[in-house]
Coordinates of C-alpha atoms in Angstrom, one line a residue:
Chain A
M1 CA 20.7 -2.1 3.7
K2 CA 22.5 0.8 5.5
K3 CA 22.4 0.9 9.2
T4 CA 22.7 3.9 11.5
K5 CA 25.0 3.6 14.5
L6 CA 21.9 3.3 16.7
N7 CA 20.6 0.3 14.8
K8 CA 21.2 -2.2 17.6
A9 CA 19.2 0.0 20.0
H10 CA 16.2 -0.2 17.8
Y11 CA 16.2 -4.0 18.0
I12 CA 16.7 -3.8 21.7
L13 CA 13.7 -1.5 21.9
N14 CA 11.7 -3.9 19.7
G15 CA 11.1 -1.3 17.0
K16 CA 9.2 -2.2 13.9
M17 CA 11.9 -1.9 11.2
V18 CA 11.3 -0.9 7.6
E19 CA 13.5 0.1 4.7
F20 CA 13.6 3.9 4.3
A21 CA 15.7 5.5 1.6
G22 CA 18.0 2.5 1.7
W23 CA 18.3 2.5 5.5
D24 CA 17.0 0.0 8.1
M25 CA 14.9 2.3 10.2
P26 CA 12.2 2.0 12.9
I27 CA 8.8 3.1 11.6
Q28 CA 7.4 2.8 15.1
Y29 CA 8.0 1.3 18.5
S30 CA 4.8 1.5 20.6
G31 CA 2.5 2.9 17.9
I32 CA 2.3 6.0 15.8
N33 CA -0.6 7.5 17.7
T34 CA 1.1 7.0 21.0
E35 CA 4.4 8.3 19.9
H36 CA 2.9 11.3 18.1
N37 CA 0.9 12.4 21.2
A38 CA 3.9 11.7 23.5
V39 CA 5.9 14.2 21.5
R40 CA 3.1 16.8 21.7
T41 CA 2.6 16.3 25.4
Y42 CA 5.9 15.2 26.9
G43 CA 8.7 14.1 24.6
G44 CA 10.0 11.6 22.1
I45 CA 13.5 10.6 21.0
F46 CA 14.2 9.8 17.4
D47 CA 17.2 8.4 15.5
V48 CA 17.7 10.7 12.6
S49 CA 21.2 9.6 11.8
H50 CA 20.2 8.8 8.3
M51 CA 20.2 12.6 7.6
G52 CA 23.2 13.9 5.6
E53 CA 26.0 16.2 6.8
I54 CA 27.9 18.0 4.1
F55 CA 30.6 20.5 5.1
L56 CA 31.9 23.5 3.1
R57 CA 35.2 24.8 4.4
G58 CA 37.5 27.5 2.9
K59 CA 38.0 31.1 2.0
Q60 CA 35.0 31.2 -0.2
A61 CA 32.7 29.0 1.8
L62 CA 30.1 31.8 2.2
D63 CA 30.2 32.7 -1.4
A64 CA 29.6 29.0 -2.4
V65 CA 26.7 28.7 0.1
Q66 CA 25.2 31.9 -1.2
Y67 CA 25.4 30.6 -4.8
I68 CA 23.9 27.2 -4.2
T69 CA 21.1 28.1 -1.8
S70 CA 18.1 30.3 -1.9
N71 CA 18.1 32.0 1.5
N72 CA 20.6 34.7 2.5
A73 CA 23.5 33.0 4.3
A74 CA 25.3 36.3 4.8
K75 CA 22.8 37.0 7.6
L76 CA 24.1 34.1 9.6
K77 CA 26.5 34.5 12.5
P78 CA 28.5 31.6 14.0
G79 CA 25.9 29.6 16.0
N80 CA 23.0 30.4 13.7
I81 CA 21.0 28.0 11.6
Q82 CA 18.9 28.8 8.6
Y83 CA 16.2 26.8 6.7
S84 CA 17.1 27.0 3.0
A85 CA 17.0 25.1 -0.3
L86 CA 19.2 23.9 -3.1
L87 CA 17.4 24.9 -6.3
T88 CA 17.7 24.0 -9.9
K89 CA 18.1 26.7 -12.5
N90 CA 14.4 26.4 -13.0
G91 CA 13.8 27.4 -9.4
C92 CA 12.6 23.9 -8.3
F93 CA 14.0 21.9 -5.5
V94 CA 17.1 19.7 -5.5
D95 CA 16.5 19.5 -1.7
D96 CA 15.5 21.5 1.3
I97 CA 18.3 21.9 3.8
L98 CA 19.5 23.4 7.0
V99 CA 22.5 25.7 6.9
Y100 CA 24.7 25.9 10.0
M101 CA 27.3 28.6 10.3
L102 CA 30.1 26.9 12.3
S103 CA 32.7 29.6 11.9
E104 CA 33.7 32.3 9.4
N105 CA 34.8 29.9 6.7
E106 CA 33.0 26.8 7.7
Y107 CA 29.4 25.8 7.0
L108 CA 27.4 22.6 7.6
L109 CA 24.5 21.7 5.3
V110 CA 22.1 19.1 6.7
V111 CA 20.3 17.4 3.9
N112 CA 17.6 14.7 3.4
A113 CA 18.7 11.1 3.7
S114 CA 17.3 10.2 0.3
N115 CA 19.3 13.0 -1.3
I116 CA 22.7 12.8 0.2
D117 CA 24.6 11.4 -2.9
K118 CA 22.6 13.6 -5.3
D119 CA 23.2 16.8 -3.2
Y120 CA 26.9 16.1 -2.7
K121 CA 27.4 15.7 -6.4
W122 CA 25.3 18.7 -7.1
I123 CA 27.2 20.9 -4.6
K124 CA 30.6 19.8 -5.8
E125 CA 29.6 20.5 -9.4
K126 CA 28.0 23.9 -8.8
A127 CA 30.6 25.2 -6.4
V128 CA 33.6 24.1 -8.5
H129 CA 34.6 27.7 -9.2
F130 CA 34.8 28.7 -5.5
D131 CA 37.8 28.2 -3.2
V132 CA 36.1 25.8 -0.9
D133 CA 36.5 22.2 0.2
I134 CA 33.4 20.1 0.1
N135 CA 33.1 17.0 2.2
N136 CA 30.3 14.5 2.7
E137 CA 30.8 13.4 6.3
S138 CA 27.3 11.8 6.7
T139 CA 28.6 8.4 7.7
D140 CA 30.7 9.9 10.5
Y141 CA 27.7 11.6 12.3
S142 CA 24.9 10.2 14.3
Q143 CA 22.0 12.5 15.0
I144 CA 19.5 12.1 17.8
A145 CA 16.4 14.3 18.0
I146 CA 14.9 15.0 21.4
Q147 CA 11.5 16.6 20.8
G148 CA 8.7 17.8 23.0
P149 CA 8.0 20.1 25.9
V150 CA 10.3 18.3 28.3
S151 CA 13.3 18.2 26.0
E152 CA 15.3 20.9 27.7
K153 CA 14.7 19.4 31.1
L154 CA 15.8 16.0 30.0
L155 CA 18.8 17.1 28.0
S156 CA 20.0 19.3 30.9
E157 CA 20.6 16.0 32.9
F158 CA 23.3 15.1 30.3
T159 CA 25.1 18.4 29.8
K160 CA 26.6 21.3 31.7
E161 CA 25.9 23.7 28.9
D162 CA 23.3 26.4 29.4
L163 CA 20.5 25.0 27.2
C164 CA 18.2 27.8 28.0
A165 CA 20.5 30.2 26.2
I166 CA 20.3 28.3 23.0
K167 CA 17.4 30.0 21.1
Y168 CA 15.3 28.3 18.3
Y169 CA 17.4 27.8 15.2
H170 CA 20.6 28.3 17.1
F171 CA 23.3 25.8 18.1
I172 CA 26.4 25.4 20.3
K173 CA 29.3 23.0 20.4
G174 CA 29.4 21.3 23.7
E175 CA 29.5 18.0 25.5
V176 CA 26.6 15.7 26.0
K177 CA 27.5 13.0 28.5
G178 CA 31.1 13.7 27.8
I179 CA 30.7 13.4 24.0
D180 CA 31.6 16.3 21.7
S181 CA 28.4 17.4 20.1
I182 CA 26.6 20.0 18.1
I183 CA 23.6 20.8 20.2
S184 CA 21.0 22.4 17.9
R185 CA 17.6 23.8 18.9
T186 CA 15.8 22.5 15.9
G187 CA 13.4 19.8 14.9
Y188 CA 10.8 18.5 12.5
T189 CA 7.9 18.1 14.8
G190 CA 6.5 21.5 15.6
E191 CA 7.6 21.2 19.2
D192 CA 10.5 22.6 21.2
G193 CA 13.5 20.3 21.0
F194 CA 17.1 19.6 20.2
E195 CA 19.0 17.7 17.5
I196 CA 22.3 16.4 18.8
Y197 CA 25.0 15.6 16.3
I198 CA 27.8 13.3 17.5
K199 CA 30.8 11.7 15.9
S200 CA 31.2 8.4 17.8
D201 CA 31.2 4.7 17.5
E202 CA 28.1 2.4 17.5
D203 CA 28.3 1.5 21.2
T204 CA 28.7 5.1 22.4
A205 CA 25.9 6.4 20.1
S206 CA 23.5 3.6 21.1
K207 CA 24.3 4.0 24.7
L208 CA 23.5 7.7 24.6
F209 CA 20.2 7.0 22.9
L210 CA 19.2 4.4 25.4
D211 CA 20.4 6.5 28.4
L212 CA 18.3 9.4 27.1
L213 CA 15.3 7.1 27.0
D214 CA 16.1 5.7 30.4
K215 CA 16.3 9.1 32.1
G216 CA 13.4 10.3 30.0
G217 CA 11.1 7.6 31.4
K218 CA 10.2 9.7 34.4
Y219 CA 9.0 12.5 32.1
N220 CA 7.0 10.0 30.0
V221 CA 9.5 10.3 27.1
I222 CA 9.4 7.4 24.7
P223 CA 11.3 6.3 21.5
A224 CA 9.5 7.6 18.4
G225 CA 9.9 6.3 14.8
L226 CA 9.7 7.6 11.3
G227 CA 5.9 7.2 11.2
A228 CA 5.4 9.7 14.0
R229 CA 8.1 11.9 12.5
D230 CA 6.0 12.1 9.3
T231 CA 2.6 12.8 11.0
L232 CA 4.2 15.3 13.4
R233 CA 5.8 17.3 10.6
L234 CA 2.6 17.2 8.5
E235 CA 0.5 18.3 11.4
S236 CA 2.9 21.2 11.8
G237 CA 2.5 22.1 8.2
M238 CA 6.1 21.3 7.2
A239 CA 6.8 20.2 3.7
L240 CA 8.6 16.9 2.9
Y241 CA 11.0 16.6 0.0
G242 CA 9.7 14.0 -2.5
N243 CA 6.1 14.6 -1.4
D244 CA 5.3 18.3 -1.2
I245 CA 8.4 19.7 -2.7
D246 CA 10.4 18.3 -5.6
N247 CA 12.1 19.1 -8.8
S248 CA 8.9 20.1 -10.6
H249 CA 7.7 22.8 -8.2
T250 CA 9.3 26.1 -7.6
V251 CA 10.1 27.5 -4.1
L252 CA 7.4 30.2 -4.8
E253 CA 4.8 27.6 -5.7
A254 CA 5.7 25.7 -2.6
N255 CA 4.7 28.8 -0.6
L256 CA 8.2 29.1 0.8
S257 CA 8.9 32.6 -0.4
W258 CA 10.4 33.4 3.1
I259 CA 13.4 31.2 2.2
L260 CA 13.9 33.0 -1.1
K261 CA 16.0 36.1 -1.0
L262 CA 16.1 37.6 -4.5
K263 CA 18.0 40.7 -3.4
K264 CA 21.1 38.8 -2.5
G265 CA 23.8 38.2 -5.2
D266 CA 23.6 35.6 -7.9
F267 CA 22.4 32.1 -7.1
I268 CA 21.1 29.1 -9.0
G269 CA 17.4 29.6 -10.0
K270 CA 17.4 33.4 -9.4
N271 CA 16.5 34.5 -12.9
I272 CA 13.5 32.3 -13.3
L273 CA 12.2 33.0 -9.8
L274 CA 12.5 36.8 -10.4
K275 CA 10.4 36.4 -13.5
Q276 CA 7.9 34.1 -11.7
K277 CA 7.7 36.6 -8.8
N278 CA 6.8 39.4 -11.2
E279 CA 4.4 37.4 -13.4
G280 CA 2.8 35.5 -10.5
I281 CA 2.4 31.8 -10.0
N282 CA -0.3 29.6 -11.3
R283 CA -0.4 27.0 -8.5
K284 CA 0.3 27.0 -4.9
L285 CA 0.9 24.4 -2.1
I286 CA -1.9 24.6 0.4
G287 CA -3.1 22.7 3.5
F288 CA -6.5 21.0 3.5
E289 CA -8.8 19.2 5.8
L290 CA -11.5 16.7 4.8
I291 CA -15.1 17.8 5.2
D292 CA -16.4 14.3 4.4
R293 CA -15.3 11.2 6.2
G294 CA -12.2 9.4 5.1
I295 CA -8.4 9.8 5.0
A296 CA -6.7 11.3 2.0
R297 CA -3.3 9.9 1.2
H298 CA -0.2 10.7 -0.9
G299 CA -1.1 10.2 -4.6
Y300 CA -4.9 10.3 -4.4
P301 CA -6.3 12.4 -7.3
I302 CA -7.8 15.8 -6.6
Y303 CA -10.6 17.5 -8.6
V304 CA -11.1 21.2 -9.0
D305 CA -14.4 22.1 -10.7
N306 CA -14.9 18.4 -11.5
K307 CA -11.7 18.3 -13.5
E308 CA -8.7 16.2 -12.4
Y309 CA -6.0 18.7 -11.3
G310 CA -3.3 16.9 -9.5
T311 CA -2.7 14.6 -6.5
V312 CA -2.5 14.8 -2.8
T313 CA 1.2 15.4 -2.0
S314 CA 0.9 14.4 1.7
G315 CA -2.1 13.2 3.6
T316 CA -2.7 11.5 6.9
Y317 CA -4.9 11.1 9.9
A318 CA -3.5 13.7 12.3
P319 CA -3.2 11.9 15.6
Y320 CA -3.2 15.1 17.8
L321 CA -5.8 17.1 16.0
K322 CA -7.8 13.9 15.4
K323 CA -8.8 14.7 11.8
A324 CA -7.8 14.0 8.3
I325 CA -5.4 16.6 6.9
G326 CA -3.0 17.0 4.0
M327 CA -1.3 19.1 1.4
T328 CA -1.7 19.6 -2.3
Y329 CA -1.1 22.1 -5.1
L330 CA -4.2 24.1 -6.2
P331 CA -4.7 26.7 -8.9
V332 CA -3.7 29.9 -7.2
E333 CA -7.1 31.5 -7.6
R334 CA -8.6 28.6 -5.7
T335 CA -6.3 28.8 -2.6
E336 CA -8.3 31.1 -0.4
I337 CA -9.1 29.7 3.0
G338 CA -12.4 27.8 2.9
T339 CA -12.3 27.0 -0.8
K340 CA -13.7 23.5 -1.4
F341 CA -12.4 20.9 -3.8
Q342 CA -12.7 17.1 -4.1
I343 CA -10.4 14.2 -3.5
Q344 CA -10.9 10.8 -4.9
I345 CA -10.7 8.1 -2.2
R346 CA -11.1 4.7 -3.7
N347 CA -14.4 4.9 -5.6
N348 CA -15.7 8.0 -4.0
K349 CA -15.1 11.7 -4.4
V350 CA -15.0 13.4 -1.0
L351 CA -15.1 17.1 -0.2
A352 CA -12.1 18.9 1.3
K353 CA -11.4 22.5 2.1
V354 CA -8.4 24.8 2.2
V355 CA -7.3 25.6 5.7
E356 CA -4.5 27.6 7.3
T357 CA -1.2 26.0 7.9
P358 CA 0.4 25.1 10.2
F359 CA -2.6 22.8 11.1
Y360 CA -1.1 22.7 14.6
K361 CA 0.8 25.4 16.4
R362 CA 2.2 24.9 19.9
D363 CA 1.6 27.4 22.7
K364 CA 4.8 29.2 23.4
Chain B
M1 CA -12.0 -15.4 25.0
N2 CA -13.3 -18.7 23.8
L3 CA -12.9 -18.8 20.1
D4 CA -14.3 -22.2 19.4
D5 CA -17.2 -20.7 17.5
F6 CA -14.9 -18.7 15.2
K7 CA -13.7 -19.7 11.8
F8 CA -10.6 -18.0 10.2
T9 CA -9.1 -17.2 6.8
K10 CA -5.5 -17.0 5.8
E11 CA -6.1 -13.3 5.3
H12 CA -6.9 -13.1 9.0
E13 CA -10.6 -12.4 8.8
W14 CA -13.0 -14.4 11.1
V15 CA -16.6 -15.6 10.8
K16 CA -18.9 -16.5 13.6
V17 CA -22.1 -18.2 12.7
E18 CA -25.4 -17.3 14.4
G19 CA -28.3 -19.1 12.7
D20 CA -28.1 -18.2 9.1
I21 CA -26.1 -15.1 9.7
G22 CA -22.3 -14.9 9.5
I23 CA -20.6 -12.1 11.6
I24 CA -17.3 -11.0 10.2
G25 CA -14.3 -9.3 11.7
I26 CA -10.5 -9.4 11.8
S27 CA -8.4 -11.5 14.1
D28 CA -6.4 -10.4 17.1
F29 CA -3.2 -11.1 15.1
A30 CA -4.4 -8.9 12.3
Q31 CA -5.3 -5.9 14.5
K32 CA -1.9 -6.1 16.3
E33 CA -0.1 -6.2 13.0
F34 CA -2.1 -3.3 11.7
G35 CA -1.6 -1.0 14.7
D36 CA -3.9 1.8 15.9
I37 CA -7.0 1.8 13.7
V38 CA -8.2 5.3 13.1
Y39 CA -10.8 4.9 10.3
V40 CA -13.2 2.2 9.0
E41 CA -15.0 2.5 5.8
L42 CA -18.1 0.3 5.8
P43 CA -20.2 -1.0 2.9
L44 CA -23.9 -0.3 2.3
V45 CA -26.4 -2.6 3.9
G46 CA -28.2 -4.6 1.2
K47 CA -25.1 -5.0 -0.9
K48 CA -24.5 -8.5 -2.2
V49 CA -21.0 -9.7 -2.0
K50 CA -19.1 -12.8 -3.2
K51 CA -16.5 -14.6 -1.2
G52 CA -13.2 -12.8 -1.6
D53 CA -14.7 -9.4 -2.4
A54 CA -13.3 -6.4 -0.7
C55 CA -16.2 -5.3 1.6
A56 CA -14.7 -2.8 4.0
N57 CA -11.6 -0.7 4.5
I58 CA -9.6 -0.2 7.7
E59 CA -7.0 2.4 8.0
S60 CA -4.3 3.0 10.6
V61 CA -2.4 6.3 10.7
K62 CA 0.0 5.0 8.0
A63 CA -1.7 2.2 6.2
V64 CA -4.9 1.2 4.4
D65 CA -6.1 -2.3 4.1
D66 CA -9.1 -4.0 2.4
I67 CA -11.2 -6.5 4.3
Y68 CA -12.2 -9.4 2.2
T69 CA -15.4 -11.3 2.9
P70 CA -14.8 -15.0 3.6
I71 CA -18.4 -15.8 2.6
S72 CA -20.9 -14.8 -0.1
G73 CA -24.3 -13.3 0.6
E74 CA -26.2 -10.1 1.3
I75 CA -24.8 -7.6 3.8
I76 CA -27.6 -7.2 6.3
E77 CA -25.9 -5.1 9.0
V78 CA -22.7 -3.1 9.4
N79 CA -21.1 -2.1 12.7
E80 CA -21.9 1.6 12.6
E81 CA -20.3 2.1 16.0
L82 CA -16.9 1.7 14.3
E83 CA -17.4 5.0 12.5
N84 CA -17.0 6.8 15.8
N85 CA -15.0 4.2 17.6
P86 CA -12.7 2.5 15.1
E87 CA -10.4 1.6 18.0
N88 CA -12.9 -1.1 19.1
I89 CA -11.3 -3.3 16.5
N90 CA -8.0 -3.0 18.4
K91 CA -9.6 -3.3 21.8
D92 CA -12.0 -6.2 21.1
P93 CA -11.4 -7.7 17.7
N94 CA -13.6 -10.7 18.2
G95 CA -16.4 -8.9 20.0
K96 CA -17.2 -5.1 19.7
G97 CA -14.9 -4.9 16.8
W98 CA -17.1 -7.0 14.4
I99 CA -17.4 -5.3 11.0
I100 CA -20.3 -6.7 9.0
K101 CA -23.1 -9.3 9.1
I102 CA -23.9 -11.4 6.1
K103 CA -26.9 -13.6 5.3
I104 CA -25.1 -16.9 4.5
E105 CA -25.8 -18.3 1.0
D106 CA -23.5 -21.3 1.1
N107 CA -22.6 -23.2 4.3
K108 CA -19.8 -25.0 2.5
E109 CA -17.8 -21.8 2.3
I110 CA -17.8 -21.8 6.1
E111 CA -16.9 -25.5 6.5
N112 CA -13.8 -24.9 4.4
L113 CA -12.4 -22.2 6.8
M114 CA -9.9 -22.9 9.6
N115 CA -11.0 -23.5 13.1
N116 CA -9.2 -21.7 16.0
N117 CA -6.6 -24.5 16.5
Q118 CA -5.9 -24.7 12.8
Y119 CA -5.6 -20.9 12.6
N120 CA -3.1 -20.9 15.5
D121 CA -1.1 -23.5 13.7
F122 CA -1.2 -21.4 10.6
L123 CA 0.0 -18.4 12.6
N124 CA 2.9 -20.4 14.1
G125 CA 3.9 -21.4 10.6
I126 CA 4.1 -17.8 9.4
S127 CA 5.7 -16.2 12.4

């Protein structure tokens, strides 16, 4: 099993370790509920080093990024970040990604852990005609996510950089505890927070993680695992590759039209998506909440007009909202807020209704 | 808590006998392994179950688990308080966290279960 450079720290912290996408990762430390609510209220620190970092460098770096992603990377300035997607020619997902513009001819794509090899191969293959060097530097980088309302206060104890000046979906290069870092105001929790990318050895990375927790203690900051990461992202209405978005649903069906810029130049998937946009979609990803008691989970069958339609793509008990929520695809004519449908939980069909997403939105 | 009156299964359920009634729950070890319990699905009162049948479901944020009855008989009461306070299983697994009560059909089924000392030995063996 692969180990992040913070692996030792998880054992020191007595994390409950599981295999995730081939990595030995903490699913939880003190408990998913506790960690989830700590992030909503104070702060939590996550090891997300399993995420992938793929760099595109060269004269045609922008052209390559434009061709392989759905969003308009030409809008980016150095220091900007964009949520985007790698799409198949059918307009479905290879992966959802973050695009960082590092400098004029240098972009960083941050990809899902489970997709690193696939994405790297895909990008190299699809960008072969561009004058660009493509490098998978995932194993060099550790990534620590500091998430929650106290994030800025805590991180400011470790850096002289003006964190206040880093806006949401922006980053700077700077030092954190003397370590060269990319300090990115991003996250996957629905809270304010930072993701710190560092290229350092195990001891340095682990020590930074433990030091952040040590100093974070006075703000009630605790370590948080992949369990809370999943419930936090779902409560915030964010899709997960492999659950809610995949290579059989288009970016329009996934209700992510805001990352689809059909007016930019040519890119993979454009033709089909232009057509789908004009003709309309048949199904759409929605958020739901259970009306009846129970918890709907990934893979449970859903019924529309008493006919089996699909399955729950993500479902959980939401620890902050304290109710059962989830996401699924429904026929587009049945996606209006309040529309009811059924989910089979074990031997019972229970009632659910379409609700607005995000389920949870922080006060700004 | 004195657990001398409790009998345990290898699946970490317990039974406590009161007259001809068996009270069933999950052990402290089981609740700790499971983590924060957020939902309990209870069976209908009056349902007849056989030893080994799944008779309730408990769910944590991430996981679902069946509870298997260690004894056969009719379910005469369920702990409805768990519907609103599922965390009682975490807080007090051998007390307020009881799950169902069954009218005992066969006392031998209980005799074959582990007592507290045997169960602790069993736990030491698996941990």
